[in-house]
Amino acid sequence: VEEEGAVEGCLFTWEEIRIHNGRGQGREQWLVIDRKVYDVTTFAKRHPGGSRVISHYAGQDATDAFVAFHSDKSLVNKYLKSLLIGELAPDQPSFESNKKKSLLEDFRELRCTIEKMGLLRPNYTFFFLIFLHLLVLDAASWLVVWYFGISLVPFLVGMAFFTIIQMGWFQHDLGHCSVFRKPKWNRLLQIIVINVLKGLPASWWNHLHNQHHAKPNCFRKDPDLNMHPLLFSLGKTLSVELGKKKKKFMPYHYQHKYFICEYPHFLAVLYDKCFCVYLPRYLESTWFIWVSQMNHIPMDIDYDKNKDWVSTQLHATCNVNQSFFNDWFTGHLNFQIEHHLFPTMPRHNYWKAAPLVKALCDKHGIEYKSKTLLTAFVDILHSLKDSGEHWLEAYLHG
């Protein structure tokens, strides 16, 4: 007890927190949650959500990220106790100087409202129907091929009942622990869906995807940006920087064109003996890439500026208008803003939270972007074209 009291008696300033960002001497990593200071240097490697996601907040206030990611607070508090090294000094503000206090206060109030409305609780009937519809579509596709044979037309008709990508959206729900209330049941079913049925490791996907949610569109912290600069040049800041360094891994000023045919070997696949294997995989990856990138590539892409949680998410995400088709086609990721602000929220509640989030944005002058599905797809190409031109200008004249 005396030792715990001594630890809690250690007081720190924000300046002291900032220098423990994992890059200085000793590479110590400190972060703040509700004014408490935690040393996660050694724990990061054992962090269940992945080592890098927690390291991305080293030297920063991680309060809102911590609340957003952890639905079972009693479980994670057991880990926190052993990591506690002190707290902020009484003369230190609860918010970092570069973060918007009024915005975060209103957002935290909004989260309390959403919790009271039950919007973070899953509807088991909804997810049972989602799983049932996967089984029905899968059975229908096999029935078509079985009854009509394996010629091209029946195969393409069977493809119309495509379930692989819908299975991907479902494992995405499980990865965010939004299907069941207890994380262990989400993890178990996710392993069955992604490991067994799709052939990918759940731990790998969670490790990358958690980082994306923690710092979306932040270069070197969001793995979804790892295609820069080897394949694409993304965002104005990064593109100009790349151009001035005279680096050219690809003809970036044509990237909006080669993005459309992202897998040039597709034509070869049409004549391959494994046509029935590779075509579904090609269509799945194309579907996934366009849906996942339409909400992010057209938005701000830069290095981590340590913005507040709301600004970080809103500047990196946008929505696609709601419709029955859009909801189904994107696995409800057309509500990307709500999904990023509340990553553990079950997808069937996004539409209920959307008006509340929009009201918060209107109050604080933050743009709440929502567009048609076609516009969202076209904006990917416009954004790639613009960043390619920024790179070319800097490459030639910078």
mmCIF file of C-alpha atoms in Angstrom:
data_model
loop_
_atom_site.group_PDB
_atom_site.id
_atom_site.type_symbol
_atom_site.label_atom_id
_atom_site.label_comp_id
_atom_site.label_asym_id
_atom_site.label_seq_id
_atom_site.Cartn_x
_atom_site.Cartn_y
_atom_site.Cartn_z
ATOM 1 C CA VAL A 1 0.000 0.000 0.000
ATOM 2 C CA GLU A 2 2.823 2.392 0.879
ATOM 3 C CA GLU A 3 4.527 1.630 -2.443
ATOM 4 C CA GLU A 4 1.299 2.281 -4.389
ATOM 5 C CA GLY A 5 0.829 5.538 -2.497
ATOM 6 C CA ALA A 6 4.386 6.559 -3.353
ATOM 7 C CA VAL A 7 3.737 5.878 -7.044
ATOM 8 C CA GLU A 8 0.535 7.878 -7.021
ATOM 9 C CA GLY A 9 2.432 10.681 -5.319
ATOM 10 C CA CYS A 10 4.756 11.132 -8.345
ATOM 11 C CA LEU A 11 3.685 14.213 -10.288
ATOM 12 C CA PHE A 12 4.538 15.004 -13.895
ATOM 13 C CA THR A 13 4.109 17.805 -16.403
ATOM 14 C CA TRP A 14 2.975 17.463 -19.997
ATOM 15 C CA GLU A 15 6.490 18.374 -21.102
ATOM 16 C CA GLU A 16 7.867 15.380 -19.205
ATOM 17 C CA ILE A 17 5.242 13.159 -20.786
ATOM 18 C CA ARG A 18 6.067 14.358 -24.311
ATOM 19 C CA ILE A 19 9.766 13.503 -24.106
ATOM 20 C CA HIS A 20 8.942 9.889 -23.188
ATOM 21 C CA ASN A 21 7.667 9.092 -26.675
ATOM 22 C CA GLY A 22 9.807 6.023 -27.320
ATOM 23 C CA ARG A 23 12.361 7.890 -29.423
ATOM 24 C CA GLY A 24 14.596 9.473 -26.777
ATOM 25 C CA GLN A 25 17.263 8.051 -24.519
ATOM 26 C CA GLY A 26 16.116 4.745 -23.060
ATOM 27 C CA ARG A 27 13.179 4.693 -25.510
ATOM 28 C CA GLU A 28 10.715 4.916 -22.628
ATOM 29 C CA GLN A 29 7.051 5.120 -23.524
ATOM 30 C CA TRP A 30 4.678 6.986 -21.234
ATOM 31 C CA LEU A 31 1.061 7.880 -21.889
ATOM 32 C CA VAL A 32 -1.778 9.551 -20.003
ATOM 33 C CA ILE A 33 -5.263 8.187 -19.316
ATOM 34 C CA ASP A 34 -7.618 10.307 -17.210
ATOM 35 C CA ARG A 35 -4.680 12.307 -15.793
ATOM 36 C CA LYS A 36 -2.928 9.108 -14.656
ATOM 37 C CA VAL A 37 0.542 8.478 -16.094
ATOM 38 C CA TYR A 38 1.474 4.957 -17.231
ATOM 39 C CA ASP A 39 4.794 3.502 -18.336
ATOM 40 C CA VAL A 40 4.011 1.054 -21.160
ATOM 41 C CA THR A 41 7.600 0.527 -22.320
ATOM 42 C CA THR A 42 7.775 -3.175 -21.551
ATOM 43 C CA PHE A 43 4.038 -3.847 -21.587
ATOM 44 C CA ALA A 44 3.711 -2.756 -25.226
ATOM 45 C CA LYS A 45 5.127 -6.082 -26.414
ATOM 46 C CA ARG A 46 2.487 -7.938 -24.382
ATOM 47 C CA HIS A 47 -0.403 -5.656 -25.287
ATOM 48 C CA PRO A 48 -3.297 -7.885 -26.494
ATOM 49 C CA GLY A 49 -4.260 -5.349 -29.166
ATOM 50 C CA GLY A 50 -0.747 -5.282 -30.638
ATOM 51 C CA SER A 51 2.528 -3.663 -29.621
ATOM 52 C CA ARG A 52 2.513 -0.806 -32.076
ATOM 53 C CA VAL A 53 -0.980 0.535 -31.481
ATOM 54 C CA ILE A 54 -0.197 1.438 -27.877
ATOM 55 C CA SER A 55 3.244 2.792 -28.836
ATOM 56 C CA HIS A 56 1.622 5.221 -31.277
ATOM 57 C CA TYR A 57 0.304 7.155 -28.258
ATOM 58 C CA ALA A 58 3.611 7.282 -26.394
ATOM 59 C CA GLY A 59 4.181 10.812 -25.094
ATOM 60 C CA GLN A 60 0.527 11.725 -25.606
ATOM 61 C CA ASP A 61 -2.869 11.722 -23.916
ATOM 62 C CA ALA A 62 -4.527 8.404 -24.810
ATOM 63 C CA THR A 63 -7.725 8.853 -22.780
ATOM 64 C CA ASP A 64 -10.256 8.919 -25.614
ATOM 65 C CA ALA A 65 -8.478 6.213 -27.614
ATOM 66 C CA PHE A 66 -8.391 3.992 -24.531
ATOM 67 C CA VAL A 67 -12.118 4.427 -23.916
ATOM 68 C CA ALA A 68 -12.930 3.878 -27.598
ATOM 69 C CA PHE A 69 -11.024 0.603 -27.895
ATOM 70 C CA HIS A 70 -11.857 -1.082 -24.591
ATOM 71 C CA SER A 71 -15.431 -2.132 -23.915
ATOM 72 C CA ASP A 72 -14.538 -4.264 -20.878
ATOM 73 C CA LYS A 73 -13.022 -1.667 -18.517
ATOM 74 C CA SER A 74 -12.825 -4.031 -15.538
ATOM 75 C CA LEU A 75 -10.548 -6.365 -17.492
ATOM 76 C CA VAL A 76 -8.092 -3.734 -18.722
ATOM 77 C CA ASN A 77 -7.924 -1.986 -15.349
ATOM 78 C CA LYS A 78 -6.139 -5.067 -14.028
ATOM 79 C CA TYR A 79 -3.319 -4.361 -16.462
ATOM 80 C CA LEU A 80 -3.246 -0.633 -15.768
ATOM 81 C CA LYS A 81 -2.579 -0.916 -12.040
ATOM 82 C CA SER A 82 0.870 -2.414 -12.555
ATOM 83 C CA LEU A 83 1.783 0.223 -15.156
ATOM 84 C CA LEU A 84 0.874 3.282 -13.078
ATOM 85 C CA ILE A 85 3.855 5.535 -12.265
ATOM 86 C CA GLY A 86 2.107 8.737 -11.197
ATOM 87 C CA GLU A 87 -0.257 11.437 -12.367
ATOM 88 C CA LEU A 88 -0.326 14.934 -13.802
ATOM 89 C CA ALA A 89 0.631 17.684 -11.386
ATOM 90 C CA PRO A 90 -2.331 19.732 -10.051
ATOM 91 C CA ASP A 91 -1.235 22.787 -12.041
ATOM 92 C CA GLN A 92 -1.320 20.805 -15.294
ATOM 93 C CA PRO A 93 -4.466 21.005 -17.459
ATOM 94 C CA SER A 94 -6.405 17.820 -18.181
ATOM 95 C CA PHE A 95 -6.031 18.404 -21.922
ATOM 96 C CA GLU A 96 -2.885 18.966 -23.950
ATOM 97 C CA SER A 97 -2.500 22.551 -25.115
ATOM 98 C CA ASN A 98 -2.940 21.704 -28.798
ATOM 99 C CA LYS A 99 -6.251 19.898 -28.270
ATOM 100 C CA LYS A 100 -9.717 21.426 -28.260
ATOM 101 C CA LYS A 101 -11.030 21.240 -24.707
ATOM 102 C CA SER A 102 -14.647 22.176 -25.488
ATOM 103 C CA LEU A 103 -14.815 19.699 -28.368
ATOM 104 C CA LEU A 104 -13.522 16.817 -26.264
ATOM 105 C CA GLU A 105 -15.818 17.699 -23.362
ATOM 106 C CA ASP A 106 -18.820 17.674 -25.693
ATOM 107 C CA PHE A 107 -17.660 14.439 -27.318
ATOM 108 C CA ARG A 108 -17.295 12.696 -23.972
ATOM 109 C CA GLU A 109 -20.770 13.869 -23.065
ATOM 110 C CA LEU A 110 -21.990 12.495 -26.402
ATOM 111 C CA ARG A 111 -20.376 9.147 -25.653
ATOM 112 C CA CYS A 112 -22.170 8.998 -22.307
ATOM 113 C CA THR A 113 -25.446 9.714 -24.129
ATOM 114 C CA ILE A 114 -24.737 6.959 -26.649
ATOM 115 C CA GLU A 115 -23.953 4.489 -23.867
ATOM 116 C CA LYS A 116 -27.203 5.382 -22.073
ATOM 117 C CA MET A 117 -29.130 4.892 -25.334
ATOM 118 C CA GLY A 118 -27.688 1.381 -25.543
ATOM 119 C CA LEU A 119 -26.032 2.013 -28.907
ATOM 120 C CA LEU A 120 -22.890 0.125 -27.882
ATOM 121 C CA ARG A 121 -24.849 -3.037 -27.120
ATOM 122 C CA PRO A 122 -25.154 -5.649 -29.899
ATOM 123 C CA ASN A 123 -28.432 -6.947 -31.240
ATOM 124 C CA TYR A 124 -27.932 -10.705 -31.436
ATOM 125 C CA THR A 125 -30.871 -11.130 -33.794
ATOM 126 C CA PHE A 126 -29.283 -8.760 -36.313
ATOM 127 C CA PHE A 127 -25.963 -10.602 -36.346
ATOM 128 C CA PHE A 128 -27.698 -13.992 -36.474
ATOM 129 C CA LEU A 129 -29.481 -12.816 -39.623
ATOM 130 C CA ILE A 130 -26.175 -11.549 -41.034
ATOM 131 C CA PHE A 131 -24.614 -14.970 -40.464
ATOM 132 C CA LEU A 132 -27.699 -16.717 -41.829
ATOM 133 C CA HIS A 133 -27.636 -14.631 -44.996
ATOM 134 C CA LEU A 134 -23.995 -15.631 -45.502
ATOM 135 C CA LEU A 135 -24.978 -19.292 -45.317
ATOM 136 C CA VAL A 136 -27.926 -18.813 -47.678
ATOM 137 C CA LEU A 137 -25.842 -16.965 -50.288
ATOM 138 C CA ASP A 138 -23.069 -19.534 -50.052
ATOM 139 C CA ALA A 139 -25.514 -22.419 -50.417
ATOM 140 C CA ALA A 140 -27.176 -20.696 -53.393
ATOM 141 C CA SER A 141 -23.852 -20.268 -55.208
ATOM 142 C CA TRP A 142 -22.931 -23.938 -54.749
ATOM 143 C CA LEU A 143 -26.436 -25.024 -55.785
ATOM 144 C CA VAL A 144 -26.195 -23.120 -59.076
ATOM 145 C CA VAL A 145 -22.834 -24.674 -59.926
ATOM 146 C CA TRP A 146 -23.989 -28.152 -58.847
ATOM 147 C CA TYR A 147 -27.240 -28.034 -60.839
ATOM 148 C CA PHE A 148 -26.041 -26.289 -64.026
ATOM 149 C CA GLY A 149 -22.471 -27.539 -64.140
ATOM 150 C CA ILE A 150 -19.106 -25.768 -64.088
ATOM 151 C CA SER A 151 -19.265 -23.922 -67.388
ATOM 152 C CA LEU A 152 -18.683 -20.164 -67.458
ATOM 153 C CA VAL A 153 -22.278 -18.897 -67.251
ATOM 154 C CA PRO A 154 -23.340 -20.941 -64.190
ATOM 155 C CA PHE A 155 -20.060 -20.033 -62.549
ATOM 156 C CA LEU A 156 -20.686 -16.301 -63.066
ATOM 157 C CA VAL A 157 -24.275 -16.681 -61.857
ATOM 158 C CA GLY A 158 -22.947 -18.418 -58.763
ATOM 159 C CA MET A 159 -20.585 -15.501 -58.315
ATOM 160 C CA ALA A 160 -23.629 -13.235 -58.082
ATOM 161 C CA PHE A 161 -24.278 -14.841 -54.707
ATOM 162 C CA PHE A 162 -20.782 -13.793 -53.679
ATOM 163 C CA THR A 163 -20.190 -14.321 -49.959
ATOM 164 C CA ILE A 164 -16.422 -14.046 -49.442
ATOM 165 C CA ILE A 165 -16.400 -10.263 -49.057
ATOM 166 C CA GLN A 166 -19.540 -10.307 -46.897
ATOM 167 C CA MET A 167 -17.747 -12.796 -44.685
ATOM 168 C CA GLY A 168 -14.941 -10.251 -44.532
ATOM 169 C CA TRP A 169 -17.310 -7.565 -43.239
ATOM 170 C CA PHE A 170 -18.564 -9.999 -40.617
ATOM 171 C CA GLN A 171 -15.076 -10.839 -39.360
ATOM 172 C CA HIS A 172 -14.478 -7.080 -39.235
ATOM 173 C CA ASP A 173 -17.392 -6.816 -36.802
ATOM 174 C CA LEU A 174 -15.889 -9.601 -34.721
ATOM 175 C CA GLY A 175 -12.454 -7.988 -34.743
ATOM 176 C CA HIS A 176 -13.988 -4.868 -33.201
ATOM 177 C CA CYS A 177 -15.732 -6.938 -30.524
ATOM 178 C CA SER A 178 -19.109 -5.603 -31.597
ATOM 179 C CA VAL A 179 -20.997 -8.885 -32.115
ATOM 180 C CA PHE A 180 -20.845 -10.297 -28.577
ATOM 181 C CA ARG A 181 -20.547 -8.416 -25.303
ATOM 182 C CA LYS A 182 -17.592 -10.512 -24.115
ATOM 183 C CA PRO A 183 -14.360 -10.061 -26.128
ATOM 184 C CA LYS A 184 -13.401 -13.746 -25.898
ATOM 185 C CA TRP A 185 -16.465 -14.864 -27.866
ATOM 186 C CA ASN A 186 -15.762 -12.282 -30.572
ATOM 187 C CA ARG A 187 -12.151 -13.475 -30.797
ATOM 188 C CA LEU A 188 -13.155 -17.125 -30.979
ATOM 189 C CA LEU A 189 -15.674 -16.687 -33.795
ATOM 190 C CA GLN A 190 -13.312 -14.312 -35.619
ATOM 191 C CA ILE A 191 -10.659 -17.040 -35.660
ATOM 192 C CA ILE A 192 -13.195 -19.437 -37.168
ATOM 193 C CA VAL A 193 -14.313 -16.961 -39.832
ATOM 194 C CA ILE A 194 -11.011 -15.420 -40.918
ATOM 195 C CA ASN A 195 -8.514 -18.182 -40.068
ATOM 196 C CA VAL A 196 -10.527 -21.230 -41.077
ATOM 197 C CA LEU A 197 -12.959 -19.936 -43.721
ATOM 198 C CA LYS A 198 -10.816 -17.205 -45.309
ATOM 199 C CA GLY A 199 -7.298 -18.471 -44.634
ATOM 200 C CA LEU A 200 -5.877 -15.362 -42.951
ATOM 201 C CA PRO A 201 -4.555 -14.986 -39.378
ATOM 202 C CA ALA A 202 -6.849 -12.980 -37.109
ATOM 203 C CA SER A 203 -3.908 -11.726 -35.020
ATOM 204 C CA TRP A 204 -2.264 -10.229 -38.122
ATOM 205 C CA TRP A 205 -5.449 -8.453 -39.183
ATOM 206 C CA ASN A 206 -6.167 -7.095 -35.687
ATOM 207 C CA HIS A 207 -2.586 -5.885 -35.271
ATOM 208 C CA LEU A 208 -2.766 -3.821 -38.467
ATOM 209 C CA HIS A 209 -6.371 -2.688 -38.217
ATOM 210 C CA ASN A 210 -6.099 -1.447 -34.633
ATOM 211 C CA GLN A 211 -3.231 0.803 -35.682
ATOM 212 C CA HIS A 212 -5.332 2.165 -38.529
ATOM 213 C CA HIS A 213 -8.099 3.110 -36.110
ATOM 214 C CA ALA A 214 -5.715 4.604 -33.563
ATOM 215 C CA LYS A 215 -4.039 6.966 -36.028
ATOM 216 C CA PRO A 216 -5.948 6.957 -39.353
ATOM 217 C CA ASN A 217 -4.140 8.556 -42.299
ATOM 218 C CA CYS A 218 -1.075 9.272 -40.134
ATOM 219 C CA PHE A 219 1.992 8.233 -42.099
ATOM 220 C CA ARG A 220 4.264 5.724 -40.319
ATOM 221 C CA LYS A 221 1.484 4.949 -37.847
ATOM 222 C CA ASP A 222 -1.384 3.852 -40.098
ATOM 223 C CA PRO A 223 -0.396 0.617 -41.917
ATOM 224 C CA ASP A 224 -2.984 1.347 -44.608
ATOM 225 C CA LEU A 225 -0.576 4.017 -45.874
ATOM 226 C CA ASN A 226 2.297 1.568 -46.320
ATOM 227 C CA MET A 227 1.669 1.665 -50.071
ATOM 228 C CA HIS A 228 3.367 5.093 -49.948
ATOM 229 C CA PRO A 229 5.880 5.540 -51.544
ATOM 230 C CA LEU A 230 6.578 2.170 -53.207
ATOM 231 C CA LEU A 231 3.263 2.000 -55.084
ATOM 232 C CA PHE A 232 1.478 5.322 -54.623
ATOM 233 C CA SER A 233 2.204 8.870 -53.576
ATOM 234 C CA LEU A 234 -0.456 9.908 -51.063
ATOM 235 C CA GLY A 235 -1.558 13.318 -49.825
ATOM 236 C CA LYS A 236 -0.140 16.711 -50.717
ATOM 237 C CA THR A 237 2.393 16.950 -47.867
ATOM 238 C CA LEU A 238 3.915 13.514 -48.424
ATOM 239 C CA SER A 239 3.864 13.863 -52.223
ATOM 240 C CA VAL A 240 5.659 17.212 -52.210
ATOM 241 C CA GLU A 241 8.196 15.849 -49.739
ATOM 242 C CA LEU A 242 8.794 12.819 -51.954
ATOM 243 C CA GLY A 243 9.167 14.987 -55.053
ATOM 244 C CA LYS A 244 11.655 17.360 -53.460
ATOM 245 C CA LYS A 245 13.791 14.368 -52.471
ATOM 246 C CA LYS A 246 13.764 13.351 -56.163
ATOM 247 C CA LYS A 247 12.406 9.909 -55.328
ATOM 248 C CA LYS A 248 10.495 8.001 -57.969
ATOM 249 C CA PHE A 249 9.526 4.398 -57.330
ATOM 250 C CA MET A 250 6.545 4.561 -59.673
ATOM 251 C CA PRO A 251 5.196 7.024 -62.271
ATOM 252 C CA TYR A 252 2.964 8.635 -59.644
ATOM 253 C CA HIS A 253 1.434 11.116 -62.093
ATOM 254 C CA TYR A 254 -0.291 8.088 -63.655
ATOM 255 C CA GLN A 255 -1.278 6.454 -60.377
ATOM 256 C CA HIS A 256 -4.966 7.297 -60.751
ATOM 257 C CA LYS A 257 -4.900 5.182 -63.920
ATOM 258 C CA TYR A 258 -3.028 2.165 -62.636
ATOM 259 C CA PHE A 259 -5.144 2.137 -59.472
ATOM 260 C CA ILE A 260 -8.141 1.192 -61.632
ATOM 261 C CA CYS A 261 -6.376 -1.945 -62.908
ATOM 262 C CA GLU A 262 -4.601 -2.587 -59.610
ATOM 263 C CA TYR A 263 -3.870 -6.199 -60.614
ATOM 264 C CA PRO A 264 -2.560 -6.224 -64.192
ATOM 265 C CA HIS A 265 -2.372 -10.017 -64.162
ATOM 266 C CA PHE A 266 -6.174 -10.202 -64.244
ATOM 267 C CA LEU A 267 -6.264 -10.892 -67.981
ATOM 268 C CA ALA A 268 -3.803 -13.753 -67.535
ATOM 269 C CA VAL A 269 -6.009 -15.177 -64.801
ATOM 270 C CA LEU A 270 -8.896 -15.420 -67.267
ATOM 271 C CA TYR A 271 -6.951 -18.054 -69.152
ATOM 272 C CA ASP A 272 -5.436 -19.774 -66.150
ATOM 273 C CA LYS A 273 -6.380 -23.328 -65.188
ATOM 274 C CA CYS A 274 -7.163 -22.019 -61.686
ATOM 275 C CA PHE A 275 -9.689 -19.540 -63.046
ATOM 276 C CA CYS A 276 -12.366 -20.663 -60.563
ATOM 277 C CA VAL A 277 -9.996 -19.983 -57.670
ATOM 278 C CA TYR A 278 -8.387 -16.700 -58.638
ATOM 279 C CA LEU A 279 -11.350 -14.824 -60.116
ATOM 280 C CA PRO A 280 -13.328 -14.797 -56.840
ATOM 281 C CA ARG A 281 -10.193 -13.678 -54.978
ATOM 282 C CA TYR A 282 -9.577 -10.943 -57.525
ATOM 283 C CA LEU A 283 -13.144 -9.657 -57.288
ATOM 284 C CA GLU A 284 -13.047 -9.821 -53.494
ATOM 285 C CA SER A 285 -9.828 -7.809 -53.249
ATOM 286 C CA THR A 286 -11.059 -5.244 -55.769
ATOM 287 C CA TRP A 287 -14.361 -4.864 -53.898
ATOM 288 C CA PHE A 288 -12.537 -4.525 -50.584
ATOM 289 C CA ILE A 289 -9.956 -2.016 -51.853
ATOM 290 C CA TRP A 290 -12.483 0.360 -53.391
ATOM 291 C CA VAL A 291 -14.801 0.244 -50.363
ATOM 292 C CA SER A 292 -12.036 0.588 -47.774
ATOM 293 C CA GLN A 293 -10.212 3.399 -49.576
ATOM 294 C CA MET A 294 -13.212 5.539 -50.588
ATOM 295 C CA ASN A 295 -13.507 6.835 -47.015
ATOM 296 C CA HIS A 296 -9.818 7.607 -46.461
ATOM 297 C CA ILE A 297 -7.666 8.357 -49.534
ATOM 298 C CA PRO A 298 -9.618 11.529 -50.448
ATOM 299 C CA MET A 299 -9.182 12.853 -46.881
ATOM 300 C CA ASP A 300 -6.209 14.501 -45.101
ATOM 301 C CA ILE A 301 -3.038 12.410 -45.162
ATOM 302 C CA ASP A 302 -0.027 13.601 -43.183
ATOM 303 C CA TYR A 303 2.294 12.787 -40.308
ATOM 304 C CA ASP A 304 0.803 12.449 -36.826
ATOM 305 C CA LYS A 305 -0.018 15.929 -35.497
ATOM 306 C CA ASN A 306 -1.298 14.625 -32.138
ATOM 307 C CA LYS A 307 -4.741 16.111 -32.695
ATOM 308 C CA ASP A 308 -7.640 15.371 -30.372
ATOM 309 C CA TRP A 309 -9.534 12.113 -30.943
ATOM 310 C CA VAL A 310 -12.491 13.714 -32.734
ATOM 311 C CA SER A 311 -10.400 15.825 -35.114
ATOM 312 C CA THR A 312 -8.084 12.900 -35.843
ATOM 313 C CA GLN A 313 -11.000 10.727 -36.939
ATOM 314 C CA LEU A 314 -13.070 13.370 -38.754
ATOM 315 C CA HIS A 315 -10.167 14.700 -40.805
ATOM 316 C CA ALA A 316 -9.335 11.175 -41.983
ATOM 317 C CA THR A 317 -12.809 9.775 -42.693
ATOM 318 C CA CYS A 318 -15.996 10.525 -44.593
ATOM 319 C CA ASN A 319 -19.343 8.803 -45.046
ATOM 320 C CA VAL A 320 -21.284 7.464 -48.003
ATOM 321 C CA ASN A 321 -25.025 8.133 -48.060
ATOM 322 C CA GLN A 322 -27.230 5.534 -46.451
ATOM 323 C CA SER A 323 -29.330 3.157 -48.518
ATOM 324 C CA PHE A 324 -30.145 -0.530 -48.225
ATOM 325 C CA PHE A 325 -27.708 -1.363 -51.026
ATOM 326 C CA ASN A 326 -24.915 0.856 -49.689
ATOM 327 C CA ASP A 327 -25.287 -0.633 -46.204
ATOM 328 C CA TRP A 328 -25.070 -4.172 -47.587
ATOM 329 C CA PHE A 329 -22.387 -3.516 -50.199
ATOM 330 C CA THR A 330 -20.029 -1.847 -47.711
ATOM 331 C CA GLY A 331 -20.866 -3.869 -44.601
ATOM 332 C CA HIS A 332 -22.202 -0.584 -43.123
ATOM 333 C CA LEU A 333 -18.751 0.989 -43.529
ATOM 334 C CA ASN A 334 -20.495 3.763 -45.411
ATOM 335 C CA PHE A 335 -20.877 5.096 -41.830
ATOM 336 C CA GLN A 336 -17.118 5.387 -41.512
ATOM 337 C CA ILE A 337 -17.230 8.483 -39.288
ATOM 338 C CA GLU A 338 -19.358 6.825 -36.622
ATOM 339 C CA HIS A 339 -17.348 3.623 -36.933
ATOM 340 C CA HIS A 340 -14.078 5.462 -36.293
ATOM 341 C CA LEU A 341 -15.368 7.544 -33.408
ATOM 342 C CA PHE A 342 -16.912 4.465 -31.749
ATOM 343 C CA PRO A 343 -15.020 1.406 -33.090
ATOM 344 C CA THR A 344 -16.791 -1.065 -30.778
ATOM 345 C CA MET A 345 -20.279 0.137 -31.758
ATOM 346 C CA PRO A 346 -22.325 -2.574 -33.530
ATOM 347 C CA ARG A 347 -22.908 -1.566 -37.119
ATOM 348 C CA HIS A 348 -26.703 -1.722 -36.869
ATOM 349 C CA ASN A 349 -26.583 1.357 -34.614
ATOM 350 C CA TYR A 350 -24.472 3.654 -36.802
ATOM 351 C CA TRP A 351 -27.500 5.309 -38.362
ATOM 352 C CA LYS A 352 -28.883 6.107 -34.919
ATOM 353 C CA ALA A 353 -25.643 7.755 -33.811
ATOM 354 C CA ALA A 354 -25.115 9.671 -37.072
ATOM 355 C CA PRO A 355 -27.463 12.637 -36.326
ATOM 356 C CA LEU A 356 -25.864 13.087 -32.904
ATOM 357 C CA VAL A 357 -22.368 13.086 -34.376
ATOM 358 C CA LYS A 358 -23.398 15.500 -37.116
ATOM 359 C CA ALA A 359 -24.843 17.877 -34.516
ATOM 360 C CA LEU A 360 -21.526 17.792 -32.642
ATOM 361 C CA CYS A 361 -19.655 18.587 -35.854
ATOM 362 C CA ASP A 362 -21.990 21.465 -36.707
ATOM 363 C CA LYS A 363 -21.561 22.953 -33.246
ATOM 364 C CA HIS A 364 -17.771 22.967 -33.509
ATOM 365 C CA GLY A 365 -17.437 23.869 -37.176
ATOM 366 C CA ILE A 366 -16.086 20.491 -38.288
ATOM 367 C CA GLU A 367 -17.111 19.337 -41.751
ATOM 368 C CA TYR A 368 -19.209 16.164 -41.702
ATOM 369 C CA LYS A 369 -18.707 14.739 -45.183
ATOM 370 C CA SER A 370 -21.226 12.380 -46.749
ATOM 371 C CA LYS A 371 -21.438 11.604 -50.458
ATOM 372 C CA THR A 372 -22.921 9.188 -52.967
ATOM 373 C CA LEU A 373 -21.225 5.836 -53.550
ATOM 374 C CA LEU A 374 -20.229 6.774 -57.106
ATOM 375 C CA THR A 375 -18.819 10.127 -55.974
ATOM 376 C CA ALA A 376 -16.819 8.362 -53.274
ATOM 377 C CA PHE A 377 -15.267 6.028 -55.863
ATOM 378 C CA VAL A 378 -14.482 8.868 -58.266
ATOM 379 C CA ASP A 379 -12.944 10.920 -55.447
ATOM 380 C CA ILE A 380 -10.327 8.190 -54.947
ATOM 381 C CA LEU A 381 -9.121 8.775 -58.494
ATOM 382 C CA HIS A 382 -9.289 12.561 -58.191
ATOM 383 C CA SER A 383 -7.258 12.439 -54.999
ATOM 384 C CA LEU A 384 -4.609 10.157 -56.511
ATOM 385 C CA LYS A 385 -4.423 12.382 -59.585
ATOM 386 C CA ASP A 386 -3.955 15.501 -57.446
ATOM 387 C CA SER A 387 -1.259 13.993 -55.228
ATOM 388 C CA GLY A 388 0.509 12.648 -58.329
ATOM 389 C CA GLU A 389 0.559 16.132 -59.814
ATOM 390 C CA HIS A 390 1.910 17.572 -56.547
ATOM 391 C CA TRP A 391 4.691 14.992 -56.647
ATOM 392 C CA LEU A 392 5.523 15.721 -60.305
ATOM 393 C CA GLU A 393 5.645 19.486 -59.740
ATOM 394 C CA ALA A 394 7.992 19.071 -56.761
ATOM 395 C CA TYR A 395 10.059 16.430 -58.593
ATOM 396 C CA LEU A 396 10.625 18.643 -61.627
ATOM 397 C CA HIS A 397 10.836 22.074 -60.023
ATOM 398 C CA GLY A 398 11.220 21.578 -56.264
#
